[in-house]
mmCIF file of C-alpha atoms in Angstrom:
data_model
loop_
_atom_site.group_PDB
_atom_site.id
_atom_site.type_symbol
_atom_site.label_atom_id
_atom_site.label_comp_id
_atom_site.label_asym_id
_atom_site.label_seq_id
_atom_site.Cartn_x
_atom_site.Cartn_y
_atom_site.Cartn_z
ATOM 1 C CA MET A 1 110.168 90.821 94.568
ATOM 2 C CA LEU A 2 112.633 92.964 92.589
ATOM 3 C CA GLN A 3 112.832 95.373 95.537
ATOM 4 C CA LYS A 4 114.321 92.825 97.923
ATOM 5 C CA GLU A 5 117.693 93.827 99.273
ATOM 6 C CA ASP A 6 119.251 90.373 98.790
ATOM 7 C CA ILE A 7 118.151 89.688 95.216
ATOM 8 C CA ALA A 8 120.903 89.264 92.619
ATOM 9 C CA ILE A 9 120.935 90.636 89.089
ATOM 10 C CA ASP A 10 120.952 87.222 87.420
ATOM 11 C CA VAL A 11 117.850 86.177 89.360
ATOM 12 C CA ALA A 12 116.147 89.484 88.543
ATOM 13 C CA CYS A 13 116.932 89.101 84.832
ATOM 14 C CA ASN A 14 115.454 85.601 84.799
ATOM 15 C CA LEU A 15 112.316 86.883 86.505
ATOM 16 C CA LEU A 16 112.001 89.745 84.017
ATOM 17 C CA LYS A 17 112.498 87.413 81.071
ATOM 18 C CA GLY A 18 109.760 85.152 82.366
ATOM 19 C CA LEU A 19 107.453 88.113 82.962
ATOM 20 C CA THR A 20 108.086 89.526 79.477
ATOM 21 C CA ALA A 21 107.459 86.133 77.879
ATOM 22 C CA GLN A 22 104.241 85.759 79.862
ATOM 23 C CA ILE A 23 103.027 89.186 78.728
ATOM 24 C CA LYS A 24 103.781 88.312 75.100
ATOM 25 C CA ASP A 25 101.965 84.986 75.360
ATOM 26 C CA CYS A 26 98.850 86.439 76.967
ATOM 27 C CA ARG A 27 98.460 89.119 74.288
ATOM 28 C CA ASP A 28 96.149 86.908 72.227
ATOM 29 C CA THR A 29 94.101 85.641 75.168
ATOM 30 C CA ILE A 30 93.950 88.749 77.334
ATOM 31 C CA GLU A 31 90.717 89.951 75.744
ATOM 32 C CA ASN A 32 88.699 86.828 76.567
ATOM 33 C CA GLU A 33 90.148 86.516 80.071
ATOM 34 C CA VAL A 34 89.497 90.139 81.004
ATOM 35 C CA LEU A 35 86.020 90.105 79.477
ATOM 36 C CA GLU A 36 85.077 86.942 81.329
ATOM 37 C CA GLU A 37 86.343 88.336 84.630
ATOM 38 C CA ALA A 38 84.518 91.623 84.006
ATOM 39 C CA LYS A 39 81.273 89.778 83.226
ATOM 40 C CA GLN A 40 81.508 87.787 86.439
ATOM 41 C CA SER A 41 82.055 90.986 88.415
ATOM 42 C CA CYS A 42 79.096 92.665 86.701
ATOM 43 C CA LEU A 43 76.809 89.723 87.402
ATOM 44 C CA ALA A 44 77.866 89.715 91.045
ATOM 45 C CA LEU A 45 76.954 93.413 91.281
ATOM 46 C CA ASN A 46 73.713 93.023 89.268
ATOM 47 C CA VAL A 47 75.057 95.186 86.456
ATOM 48 C CA ASP A 48 74.369 94.627 82.782
ATOM 49 C CA PRO A 49 77.619 93.174 81.325
ATOM 50 C CA SER A 50 76.871 94.145 77.720
ATOM 51 C CA PHE A 51 78.512 97.117 76.031
ATOM 52 C CA LYS A 52 76.253 100.091 75.481
ATOM 53 C CA GLU A 53 76.272 101.241 71.913
ATOM 54 C CA VAL A 54 76.749 104.969 71.509
ATOM 55 C CA ARG A 55 74.981 106.780 68.713
ATOM 56 C CA ASN A 56 77.418 107.831 66.036
ATOM 57 C CA ARG A 57 77.671 111.528 65.563
ATOM 58 C CA LYS A 58 77.094 112.846 62.115
ATOM 59 C CA LYS A 59 80.064 114.701 60.809
ATOM 60 C CA LYS A 60 79.783 117.426 58.266
ATOM 61 C CA ILE A 61 81.615 116.486 55.103
ATOM 62 C CA PHE A 62 83.387 119.200 53.190
ATOM 63 C CA PHE A 63 83.885 119.187 49.472
ATOM 64 C CA ASP A 64 87.529 118.042 49.648
ATOM 65 C CA GLU A 65 86.912 115.093 52.032
ATOM 66 C CA LYS A 66 86.531 111.609 50.626
ATOM 67 C CA CYS A 67 85.068 109.689 53.581
ATOM 68 C CA GLU A 68 83.910 110.025 57.156
ATOM 69 C CA ASP A 69 86.049 109.461 60.212
ATOM 70 C CA GLU A 70 86.555 105.719 60.666
ATOM 71 C CA SER A 71 86.717 105.989 64.457
ATOM 72 C CA SER A 72 82.992 106.684 64.590
ATOM 73 C CA GLU A 73 82.304 103.274 63.063
ATOM 74 C CA ILE A 74 84.312 101.326 65.682
ATOM 75 C CA SER A 75 82.130 99.491 68.180
ATOM 76 C CA GLN A 76 82.563 99.743 71.932
ATOM 77 C CA HIS A 77 83.715 96.130 72.089
ATOM 78 C CA LYS A 78 86.481 96.809 69.576
ATOM 79 C CA LYS A 79 87.533 99.970 71.404
ATOM 80 C CA PHE A 80 87.828 97.937 74.600
ATOM 81 C CA LYS A 81 89.990 95.370 72.813
ATOM 82 C CA LEU A 82 92.253 98.071 71.366
ATOM 83 C CA ALA A 83 92.671 99.631 74.815
ATOM 84 C CA LEU A 84 93.700 96.269 76.302
ATOM 85 C CA LEU A 85 96.246 95.668 73.560
ATOM 86 C CA GLN A 86 97.684 99.152 74.014
ATOM 87 C CA VAL A 87 98.118 98.570 77.744
ATOM 88 C CA ASN A 88 99.726 95.173 77.126
ATOM 89 C CA ASP A 89 102.146 96.562 74.536
ATOM 90 C CA ARG A 90 103.006 99.536 76.742
ATOM 91 C CA ILE A 91 103.884 97.292 79.682
ATOM 92 C CA GLU A 92 106.060 95.113 77.465
ATOM 93 C CA ALA A 93 107.874 98.120 75.980
ATOM 94 C CA GLU A 94 108.453 99.726 79.397
ATOM 95 C CA LEU A 95 109.904 96.504 80.811
ATOM 96 C CA GLU A 96 112.381 96.263 77.966
ATOM 97 C CA ARG A 97 113.309 99.950 78.141
ATOM 98 C CA ARG A 98 113.739 100.292 81.888
ATOM 99 C CA PHE A 99 115.819 97.172 82.386
ATOM 100 C CA GLN A 100 118.180 97.483 79.427
ATOM 101 C CA SER A 101 121.080 98.488 81.681
ATOM 102 C CA MET A 102 120.436 95.486 83.913
ATOM 103 C CA GLN A 103 120.535 93.201 80.895
ATOM 104 C CA LYS A 104 123.859 94.726 79.820
ATOM 105 C CA VAL A 105 125.382 94.141 83.258
ATOM 106 C CA ASN A 106 124.090 90.583 83.272
ATOM 107 C CA GLU A 107 125.628 89.963 79.846
ATOM 108 C CA MET A 108 128.912 91.456 81.048
ATOM 109 C CA PHE A 109 129.137 89.109 84.059
ATOM 110 C CA GLY A 110 127.085 86.267 82.596
ATOM 111 C CA PHE A 111 130.086 84.285 81.381
ATOM 112 C CA LEU A 112 131.009 83.618 85.025
ATOM 113 C CA SER A 113 128.071 81.259 85.429
ATOM 114 C CA PRO A 114 129.091 77.579 85.415
ATOM 115 C CA LYS A 115 126.666 76.873 82.592
ATOM 116 C CA GLN A 116 128.398 79.332 80.247
ATOM 117 C CA LEU A 117 131.844 78.298 81.438
ATOM 118 C CA THR A 118 131.171 74.832 80.067
ATOM 119 C CA THR A 119 129.596 75.950 76.779
ATOM 120 C CA LEU A 120 131.783 78.891 75.700
ATOM 121 C CA ASP A 121 135.152 78.291 74.062
ATOM 122 C CA ASN A 122 138.398 79.501 75.613
ATOM 123 C CA LYS A 123 138.860 82.375 73.171
ATOM 124 C CA THR A 124 135.451 83.846 73.999
ATOM 125 C CA LEU A 125 136.051 83.402 77.720
ATOM 126 C CA ARG A 126 139.389 85.224 77.498
ATOM 127 C CA GLU A 127 137.817 88.109 75.590
ATOM 128 C CA LYS A 128 135.002 88.482 78.100
ATOM 129 C CA ALA A 129 137.412 88.199 81.032
ATOM 130 C CA THR A 130 139.670 90.887 79.532
ATOM 131 C CA THR A 131 136.717 93.218 78.958
ATOM 132 C CA LEU A 132 135.537 92.773 82.531
ATOM 133 C CA ALA A 133 139.013 93.210 84.015
ATOM 134 C CA ASN A 134 139.535 96.440 82.063
ATOM 135 C CA LEU A 135 136.435 97.891 83.710
ATOM 136 C CA TYR A 136 137.674 96.958 87.200
ATOM 137 C CA ARG A 137 141.416 97.518 86.887
ATOM 138 C CA ASP A 138 141.920 98.095 90.618
ATOM 139 C CA ASP A 139 140.212 94.845 91.611
ATOM 140 C CA LEU A 140 140.896 92.347 88.825
ATOM 141 C CA ASP A 141 143.940 91.245 86.868
ATOM 142 C CA LYS A 142 142.982 90.305 83.314
ATOM 143 C CA ASP A 143 145.738 87.715 82.832
ATOM 144 C CA GLU A 144 145.143 85.986 86.159
ATOM 145 C CA LEU A 145 141.370 86.080 85.707
ATOM 146 C CA SER A 146 141.628 84.388 82.304
ATOM 147 C CA VAL A 147 143.942 81.715 83.692
ATOM 148 C CA GLU A 148 141.701 81.084 86.707
ATOM 149 C CA ILE A 149 138.591 80.755 84.540
ATOM 150 C CA GLU A 150 140.241 78.241 82.209
ATOM 151 C CA SER A 151 141.695 76.332 85.148
ATOM 152 C CA PHE A 152 138.351 76.211 86.920
ATOM 153 C CA LYS A 153 136.629 75.101 83.729
ATOM 154 C CA TYR A 154 138.824 72.032 83.272
ATOM 155 C CA SER A 155 139.976 71.151 86.783
ATOM 156 C CA VAL A 156 136.723 71.626 88.728
ATOM 157 C CA ILE A 157 133.724 71.604 86.405
ATOM 158 C CA GLY A 158 135.139 69.027 84.012
ATOM 159 C CA SER A 159 136.700 66.799 86.657
ATOM 160 C CA ASP A 160 135.604 63.208 87.194
ATOM 161 C CA ASN A 161 134.901 63.827 90.872
ATOM 162 C CA LEU A 162 132.419 66.541 90.073
ATOM 163 C CA ALA A 163 130.813 64.568 87.259
ATOM 164 C CA GLY A 164 129.743 61.844 89.661
ATOM 165 C CA SER A 165 128.262 64.165 92.253
ATOM 166 C CA GLU A 166 124.712 65.294 91.551
ATOM 167 C CA SER A 167 124.645 67.686 94.528
ATOM 168 C CA LYS A 168 127.723 69.538 93.293
ATOM 169 C CA LYS A 169 126.295 69.636 89.788
ATOM 170 C CA SER A 170 123.098 71.226 91.029
ATOM 171 C CA LYS A 171 125.073 73.874 92.912
ATOM 172 C CA LEU A 172 127.144 74.756 89.874
ATOM 173 C CA ASN A 173 124.101 74.944 87.597
ATOM 174 C CA SER A 174 122.230 77.389 89.828
ATOM 175 C CA THR A 175 122.580 81.116 90.526
ATOM 176 C CA ALA A 176 125.740 83.195 90.922
ATOM 177 C CA LEU A 177 125.227 83.337 94.694
ATOM 178 C CA ASP A 178 125.174 79.543 94.933
ATOM 179 C CA PHE A 179 128.275 79.453 92.757
ATOM 180 C CA LEU A 180 130.104 81.809 95.129
ATOM 181 C CA ASN A 181 128.952 79.799 98.145
ATOM 182 C CA TYR A 182 130.319 76.686 96.463
ATOM 183 C CA LEU A 183 133.746 78.317 96.138
ATOM 184 C CA TYR A 184 133.806 79.213 99.842
ATOM 185 C CA THR A 185 132.445 75.914 101.158
ATOM 186 C CA THR A 186 134.986 73.915 99.159
ATOM 187 C CA GLY A 187 137.854 76.264 100.035
ATOM 188 C CA LEU A 188 138.544 77.141 96.398
ATOM 189 C CA HIS A 189 138.139 80.894 96.917
ATOM 190 C CA GLU A 190 141.815 81.227 97.856
ATOM 191 C CA ASN A 191 142.990 79.493 94.688
ATOM 192 C CA TYR A 192 140.598 81.462 92.480
ATOM 193 C CA SER A 193 140.829 84.889 94.085
ATOM 194 C CA ASN A 194 140.090 86.936 90.946
ATOM 195 C CA LEU A 195 137.116 84.760 90.045
ATOM 196 C CA THR A 196 135.801 85.119 93.589
ATOM 197 C CA THR A 197 136.279 88.898 93.483
ATOM 198 C CA ALA A 198 134.444 89.156 90.160
ATOM 199 C CA LEU A 199 131.512 87.183 91.563
ATOM 200 C CA ARG A 200 131.411 89.365 94.675
ATOM 201 C CA ILE A 201 131.336 92.516 92.544
ATOM 202 C CA TYR A 202 128.552 91.029 90.456
ATOM 203 C CA LEU A 203 126.451 90.092 93.474
ATOM 204 C CA THR A 204 126.873 93.438 95.240
ATOM 205 C CA LEU A 205 125.487 95.436 92.313
ATOM 206 C CA PRO A 206 121.987 96.561 93.338
ATOM 207 C CA VAL A 207 118.974 95.610 91.238
ATOM 208 C CA SER A 208 117.009 98.706 92.243
ATOM 209 C CA VAL A 209 117.369 101.683 94.575
ATOM 210 C CA ALA A 210 113.937 101.262 96.122
ATOM 211 C CA TRP A 211 115.352 99.961 99.409
ATOM 212 C CA ASN A 212 117.750 102.913 99.721
ATOM 213 C CA GLU A 213 115.037 105.419 98.858
ATOM 214 C CA ARG A 214 112.751 103.834 101.411
ATOM 215 C CA SER A 215 115.461 104.128 104.062
ATOM 216 C CA PHE A 216 116.202 107.780 103.353
ATOM 217 C CA SER A 217 112.518 108.669 103.304
ATOM 218 C CA LYS A 218 112.427 107.579 106.946
ATOM 219 C CA LEU A 219 114.564 110.609 107.814
ATOM 220 C CA LYS A 220 111.472 112.798 107.476
ATOM 221 C CA ILE A 221 109.812 110.765 110.218
ATOM 222 C CA ILE A 222 112.899 110.631 112.433
ATOM 223 C CA LYS A 223 113.726 114.321 112.263
ATOM 224 C CA ASN A 224 110.349 115.893 112.963
ATOM 225 C CA TYR A 225 109.592 119.241 114.556
ATOM 226 C CA LEU A 226 110.220 117.778 118.036
ATOM 227 C CA ARG A 227 113.737 116.755 117.001
ATOM 228 C CA ASN A 228 114.700 119.835 115.041
ATOM 229 C CA LEU A 229 117.823 120.268 117.176
ATOM 230 C CA THR A 230 119.068 116.714 116.611
ATOM 231 C CA LYS A 231 122.728 116.641 115.669
ATOM 232 C CA GLN A 232 124.195 114.661 112.806
ATOM 233 C CA ASP A 233 125.658 111.858 114.937
ATOM 234 C CA ARG A 234 122.394 111.071 116.705
ATOM 235 C CA LEU A 235 120.439 111.348 113.461
ATOM 236 C CA SER A 236 122.805 108.925 111.738
ATOM 237 C CA ASN A 237 122.559 106.460 114.620
ATOM 238 C CA LEU A 238 118.760 106.564 114.568
ATOM 239 C CA ALA A 239 118.767 106.061 110.801
ATOM 240 C CA VAL A 240 121.078 103.048 111.104
ATOM 241 C CA ILE A 241 118.796 101.521 113.735
ATOM 242 C CA TYR A 242 115.850 101.868 111.374
ATOM 243 C CA ILE A 243 117.709 100.588 108.308
ATOM 244 C CA GLU A 244 118.953 97.553 110.233
ATOM 245 C CA HIS A 245 115.695 97.142 112.140
ATOM 246 C CA GLU A 246 115.708 93.358 111.668
ATOM 247 C CA LYS A 247 119.007 93.030 113.512
ATOM 248 C CA ALA A 248 118.136 95.769 115.988
ATOM 249 C CA SER A 249 114.919 93.996 117.003
ATOM 250 C CA LYS A 250 116.941 90.935 118.048
ATOM 251 C CA ILE A 251 119.188 92.881 120.425
ATOM 252 C CA SER A 252 118.458 92.295 124.085
ATOM 253 C CA TYR A 253 118.059 95.468 126.144
ATOM 254 C CA ASN A 254 119.356 93.697 129.242
ATOM 255 C CA ASP A 255 122.601 92.805 127.486
ATOM 256 C CA VAL A 256 123.046 96.394 126.322
ATOM 257 C CA ILE A 257 122.458 97.723 129.850
ATOM 258 C CA LYS A 258 124.902 95.214 131.341
ATOM 259 C CA THR A 259 127.540 96.083 128.742
ATOM 260 C CA PHE A 260 127.086 99.789 129.385
ATOM 261 C CA ALA A 261 127.227 99.321 133.166
ATOM 262 C CA ALA A 262 130.385 97.201 132.956
ATOM 263 C CA LYS A 263 132.314 99.894 131.113
ATOM 264 C CA LYS A 264 134.459 102.285 133.086
ATOM 265 C CA ARG A 265 133.120 105.787 133.012
ATOM 266 C CA LYS A 266 135.465 108.717 132.991
ATOM 267 C CA ILE A 267 133.833 111.731 134.593
ATOM 268 C CA LYS A 268 135.551 115.002 133.897
ATOM 269 C CA LEU A 269 135.473 117.289 136.910
ATOM 270 C CA LYS A 270 135.989 120.978 136.398
#
């Protein structure tokens, strides 16, 4: 789901938060659930579901050692439990480590959500707007962005017309994409140009590069040994057709042929 090309960062962060919370909650119950599922699989395959006890090896004790190795006294059931907990903790740690940058970006643009616009005070909103505008100096004006955010907070979100409309409320309390669509459908994008630009920047930031990597890996299939003399223009056109294969599949060949036949051809005669 995180590898979809149209997924936004705020949606991805919410999904990751839910996944991390689910992993933390199942830490105490993962042992019983996995054991029960493993027992059912063993019974279906006519395999003994009990753990086989391994004979403990006797370790030679030297004069300066106080006790034997404790690992030899751990049962197979306890080793299995420790392995499950290690896997669970490793997944949780990797999720937090790999998506730290995404969380930072979401915190940077998070104040643009209608929910935070209504809860944060004006001073905090101005500080966050100034920080964001300083990062995108060529696209955003910090003074105008602060004014537009405060104006939108009081004139649109806090207006009486919006308070009585449940459909508008639901749109403003949803994702950043729905918020941007609301600005365009109501015609407010012209009045709040900096706010609209900030939302567009936020929504165009990719969640992952899996889609791009998958597209470029197709070049190995396109340019095979039969097409080793393919020039750059033709290779780029073939790659674009593959990348936009959903749109390309809807194109009618008859329309393309008619368009090509209707064009005037200039034949150069030597």
